[in-house]
Amino acid sequence: MRMSVVGTGYLGAVHAACMASLGHEVVGLDVDEAKVALLSSGQAPFHEPGFDELLKEQVDSGRLTFTTDPAEVAGALVHFIGVGTPQVEGGYAADLTYVDAAVASLLPHLGPVDGRRPLVVGKSTVPVGTAERLAAQVEPAGGLLVWNPEFLREGFAVQDTIDPDRIVYGLSKDESDAAEAKAVLDEVYAELLARDIPLVVTDYATAELVKVAANSFLATKISFINAMAELCTATGADVSTLAEAIGHDDRIGKKFLRAGIGFGGGCLPKDIRAFMARAGELGADQALTFLREVDLINDRTRLHAVDLARRAVGGRLRHKTVAVLGAAFKPDSDDMRNSPALDIARRVHDEGAHVKVTDPAAGPVLRKRGTRLEVVDSAREAADGADVVMLLTEWKQFKELDPDELAEVAPARIIVDGRNALDPARWRAAGWTYYGIGRP
Ligand code: UDX
């Protein structure tokens, strides 16, 4: 099937490549010429495991192309919207400028394709009510609107797209339009549906809410365990053991209960805020006041990590040398949007410390972008002469660091483990003073 994907960021580019791998003929549309040029040459503009190979393979097959020209999407039966919905400047709401522009760019190209009405399929995370509003533009132009939220995690984007936990279709309330749109989407995802991946078919509002509800739940789980970490700190208990113990209960589960410096990235923080803003507009703000608390706990755990480092070096960070291991918001990513690691590094720097930061993927990006922090190439280089080492993104190579080897260059031997990713006994045995989050 011929299809287009508007927006070629993490979501759009990965979706486009995955659709091509299912045998579809896909054109990716973006306004960013440099990104389109890079993608067209088969090179990924961001770090995502497995994506480079997939992209190259699909571009080489001829099924996947990229363009900046909206006219090239004409003739596609399905147009996916995969543009960003960032937080507005100076507020909590989602900025829908890019979604609106994407839909506007498609409107002139929604004529019938082999006698069928083309689909505009929203994948971006949007405030509930957006799909209804966009349908009123798409339908008169000859298309059908569907909301089909995406749940991919960075670092697992390819796997999550090809083998998702579930597929959600948000369809029109008009039954015949809904049936027509569903039939086309079933063709798009035929290979996935044949594998019995659960399909939930619903209306626009529910589909939009599924996505923000899922992200709110995940954020709540993380802030819940970070709140427990605060109590563990106050009582000398160990939050890692606590998480393990409560996680044995299937109803609670072990996942997303890693206490530490909290959640960041391009999704969870802005999605819970946009959800609160939208609830306010709907007069239902009380239903989501708990998300305000989730957000506050998340901020507090970052400050706590800075506090730990400050106390560890005797009460003042000024003129101290601090090694920061990690800048990305999570491992296996070079994404630093709302990164707890980078935020903490900057705060430590702002208190007058000399910060040396290293990150296998985000480091080069940070250096290129320009930063007031010193970017170095390895944990050993960062730790060289450091008064305190802070592990803030749990890359595998950081978790596997040898405390004896690191001690050779960091004689102060103080470590703040912002992700509770290290074995305290091992580090203490090597003479380190170990601080975790909510660990004695
Ligand atoms: C998230 C959702 O998981 C995904 O379904 C949605 O489509 C987009 O948003 P992502 O932003 O890639 O995905 O990151 P995720 O793996 O959810 O992690 C978010 C943040 O939470 C990271 O900063 C991570 O370090 C932190 N985290 C995660 C914790 O602090 N503790 C945990 O137990 C889990």
Short mmCIF file of N, CA and C and ligand atoms in Angstrom, two decimals, residues 125 150-156 160 166 211 214-215 218-219 221-223 225-226 254-269 271 298 302 328-331 333 335 337-340 392-394 418-419, ligand 1:
data_model
loop_
_atom_site.label_atom_id
_atom_site.label_comp_id
_atom_site.label_asym_id
_atom_site.label_seq_id
_atom_site.Cartn_x
_atom_site.Cartn_y
_atom_site.Cartn_z
N THR A 125 0.72 12.40 20.16
CA THR A 125 -0.03 12.48 21.41
C THR A 125 -0.69 13.85 21.49
N GLU A 150 0.50 5.96 19.35
CA GLU A 150 1.74 5.19 19.30
C GLU A 150 2.29 5.10 20.72
N PHE A 151 2.77 3.93 21.08
CA PHE A 151 3.25 3.75 22.47
C PHE A 151 4.74 3.45 22.52
N LEU A 152 5.46 3.79 21.46
CA LEU A 152 6.86 3.34 21.42
C LEU A 152 7.72 4.02 22.47
N ARG A 153 8.67 3.23 22.97
CA ARG A 153 9.67 3.74 23.90
C ARG A 153 10.95 4.00 23.12
N GLU A 154 11.63 5.08 23.43
CA GLU A 154 12.94 5.29 22.82
C GLU A 154 13.86 4.19 23.31
N GLY A 155 14.75 3.78 22.45
CA GLY A 155 15.64 2.67 22.81
C GLY A 155 15.05 1.32 22.38
N PHE A 156 13.71 1.28 22.23
CA PHE A 156 13.03 0.05 21.78
C PHE A 156 12.04 0.39 20.67
N ASP A 160 9.00 -1.88 19.41
CA ASP A 160 7.65 -1.47 19.85
C ASP A 160 6.72 -1.18 18.68
N ARG A 166 -0.21 -3.54 21.98
CA ARG A 166 -1.59 -3.43 21.49
C ARG A 166 -1.64 -2.39 20.39
N LYS A 211 -3.69 7.02 25.34
CA LYS A 211 -2.27 7.36 25.32
C LYS A 211 -1.85 8.18 26.55
N ALA A 214 -2.06 6.10 29.74
CA ALA A 214 -0.94 5.16 29.88
C ALA A 214 0.31 5.89 30.39
N ASN A 215 0.62 7.02 29.77
CA ASN A 215 1.81 7.76 30.20
C ASN A 215 1.65 8.31 31.62
N LEU A 218 2.33 5.45 34.02
CA LEU A 218 3.77 5.15 34.11
C LEU A 218 4.49 6.21 34.95
N ALA A 219 4.16 7.48 34.71
CA ALA A 219 4.78 8.56 35.48
C ALA A 219 4.42 8.43 36.96
N LYS A 221 3.71 5.67 38.57
CA LYS A 221 4.47 4.56 39.17
C LYS A 221 5.86 5.02 39.57
N ILE A 222 6.50 5.78 38.69
CA ILE A 222 7.87 6.24 38.99
C ILE A 222 7.85 7.20 40.18
N SER A 223 6.91 8.14 40.18
CA SER A 223 6.87 9.09 41.31
C SER A 223 6.45 8.40 42.59
N ILE A 225 7.32 5.38 43.52
CA ILE A 225 8.49 4.73 44.13
C ILE A 225 9.50 5.78 44.59
N ASN A 226 9.53 6.93 43.91
CA ASN A 226 10.44 7.98 44.38
C ASN A 226 9.93 8.62 45.67
N LYS A 254 6.76 -5.55 38.77
CA LYS A 254 8.11 -5.05 39.08
C LYS A 254 8.52 -3.87 38.20
N LYS A 255 7.86 -3.74 37.04
CA LYS A 255 8.34 -2.75 36.07
C LYS A 255 8.01 -1.32 36.48
N PHE A 256 8.89 -0.41 36.06
CA PHE A 256 8.68 1.02 36.33
C PHE A 256 8.65 1.35 37.81
N LEU A 257 9.38 0.57 38.59
CA LEU A 257 9.49 0.86 40.02
C LEU A 257 10.97 1.06 40.38
N ARG A 258 11.73 1.60 39.44
CA ARG A 258 13.12 1.89 39.75
C ARG A 258 13.20 3.32 40.28
N ALA A 259 13.51 3.43 41.57
CA ALA A 259 13.65 4.76 42.16
C ALA A 259 14.95 5.37 41.65
N GLY A 260 14.99 6.69 41.63
CA GLY A 260 16.19 7.37 41.16
C GLY A 260 15.89 8.83 40.93
N ILE A 261 16.53 9.39 39.90
CA ILE A 261 16.37 10.83 39.65
C ILE A 261 15.15 11.13 38.77
N GLY A 262 14.31 10.11 38.56
CA GLY A 262 12.99 10.37 38.00
C GLY A 262 12.91 10.34 36.48
N PHE A 263 11.71 10.67 36.01
CA PHE A 263 11.45 10.57 34.57
C PHE A 263 11.75 11.88 33.84
N GLY A 264 12.15 11.70 32.57
CA GLY A 264 12.37 12.85 31.70
C GLY A 264 11.97 12.44 30.30
N GLY A 265 12.58 13.09 29.32
CA GLY A 265 12.31 12.73 27.93
C GLY A 265 11.27 13.62 27.27
N GLY A 266 11.00 13.29 26.02
CA GLY A 266 10.09 14.11 25.23
C GLY A 266 8.63 13.77 25.45
N CYS A 267 8.33 12.78 26.30
CA CYS A 267 6.93 12.36 26.44
C CYS A 267 6.36 12.54 27.84
N LEU A 268 6.82 11.72 28.80
CA LEU A 268 6.13 11.70 30.10
C LEU A 268 5.95 13.10 30.71
N PRO A 269 7.02 13.92 30.84
CA PRO A 269 6.81 15.20 31.52
C PRO A 269 5.79 16.09 30.82
N ASP A 271 3.53 15.24 28.61
CA ASP A 271 2.20 14.63 28.45
C ASP A 271 1.36 14.77 29.72
N ASN A 298 8.74 14.31 41.12
CA ASN A 298 9.77 14.13 40.09
C ASN A 298 10.81 15.26 40.14
N ARG A 302 15.25 15.21 41.67
CA ARG A 302 16.42 15.81 41.01
C ARG A 302 17.19 16.69 42.02
N ALA A 328 21.88 11.76 28.54
CA ALA A 328 20.60 11.43 27.92
C ALA A 328 19.56 11.14 28.99
N PHE A 329 18.27 11.23 28.64
CA PHE A 329 17.22 11.03 29.65
C PHE A 329 17.08 9.57 30.03
N LYS A 330 17.65 8.68 29.19
CA LYS A 330 17.68 7.25 29.51
C LYS A 330 18.78 6.62 28.68
N PRO A 331 19.22 5.40 29.03
CA PRO A 331 20.28 4.78 28.25
C PRO A 331 19.80 4.39 26.85
N SER A 333 19.94 6.05 24.20
CA SER A 333 19.31 7.17 23.52
C SER A 333 20.27 8.35 23.57
N ASP A 335 18.79 11.34 23.34
CA ASP A 335 17.78 12.37 23.56
C ASP A 335 17.99 13.03 24.93
N ARG A 337 16.02 15.76 25.82
CA ARG A 337 14.85 16.59 26.15
C ARG A 337 14.43 16.30 27.58
N ASN A 338 14.30 17.36 28.36
CA ASN A 338 13.91 17.23 29.77
C ASN A 338 14.67 16.11 30.48
N SER A 339 15.97 16.05 30.23
CA SER A 339 16.76 14.97 30.82
C SER A 339 17.10 15.27 32.28
N PRO A 340 16.73 14.37 33.20
CA PRO A 340 17.10 14.58 34.60
C PRO A 340 18.62 14.70 34.76
N LEU A 392 24.19 9.22 36.42
CA LEU A 392 22.85 9.79 36.23
C LEU A 392 22.06 9.17 35.08
N THR A 393 22.75 8.47 34.16
CA THR A 393 22.03 7.70 33.12
C THR A 393 22.65 6.31 33.13
N GLU A 394 21.80 5.30 33.32
CA GLU A 394 22.34 3.97 33.60
C GLU A 394 22.74 3.19 32.35
N GLY A 418 22.60 7.99 41.02
CA GLY A 418 21.27 8.59 40.82
C GLY A 418 20.25 7.63 40.22
N ARG A 419 20.70 6.44 39.81
CA ARG A 419 19.76 5.48 39.22
C ARG A 419 19.72 4.17 40.00
C1 UDX B 1 7.50 6.76 27.26
C2 UDX B 1 6.50 5.59 27.36
O1 UDX B 1 7.11 4.50 28.03
C3 UDX B 1 6.06 5.19 25.96
O2 UDX B 1 5.10 4.15 26.03
C4 UDX B 1 5.48 6.40 25.27
O3 UDX B 1 5.09 6.08 23.95
C5 UDX B 1 6.48 7.54 25.24
O4 UDX B 1 6.90 7.83 26.57
P1 UDX B 1 10.08 6.99 26.71
O5 UDX B 1 9.92 8.46 26.83
O6 UDX B 1 10.91 6.44 25.60
O7 UDX B 1 8.66 6.28 26.61
O8 UDX B 1 10.78 6.52 28.07
P2 UDX B 1 10.49 5.48 29.25
O9 UDX B 1 11.21 4.24 29.00
O10 UDX B 1 9.06 5.41 29.54
O11 UDX B 1 11.22 6.23 30.43
C6 UDX B 1 10.82 7.54 30.82
C7 UDX B 1 11.68 8.08 31.92
O12 UDX B 1 11.38 7.43 33.14
C8 UDX B 1 13.17 7.93 31.73
O13 UDX B 1 13.79 9.15 32.10
C9 UDX B 1 13.55 6.81 32.66
O14 UDX B 1 14.87 6.92 33.12
C10 UDX B 1 12.55 7.01 33.80
N1 UDX B 1 12.26 5.79 34.57
C11 UDX B 1 11.69 4.72 33.96
C12 UDX B 1 12.51 5.76 35.94
O15 UDX B 1 13.00 6.73 36.51
N2 UDX B 1 12.18 4.63 36.66
C13 UDX B 1 11.62 3.56 36.08
O16 UDX B 1 11.35 2.58 36.79
C14 UDX B 1 11.37 3.58 34.69
#
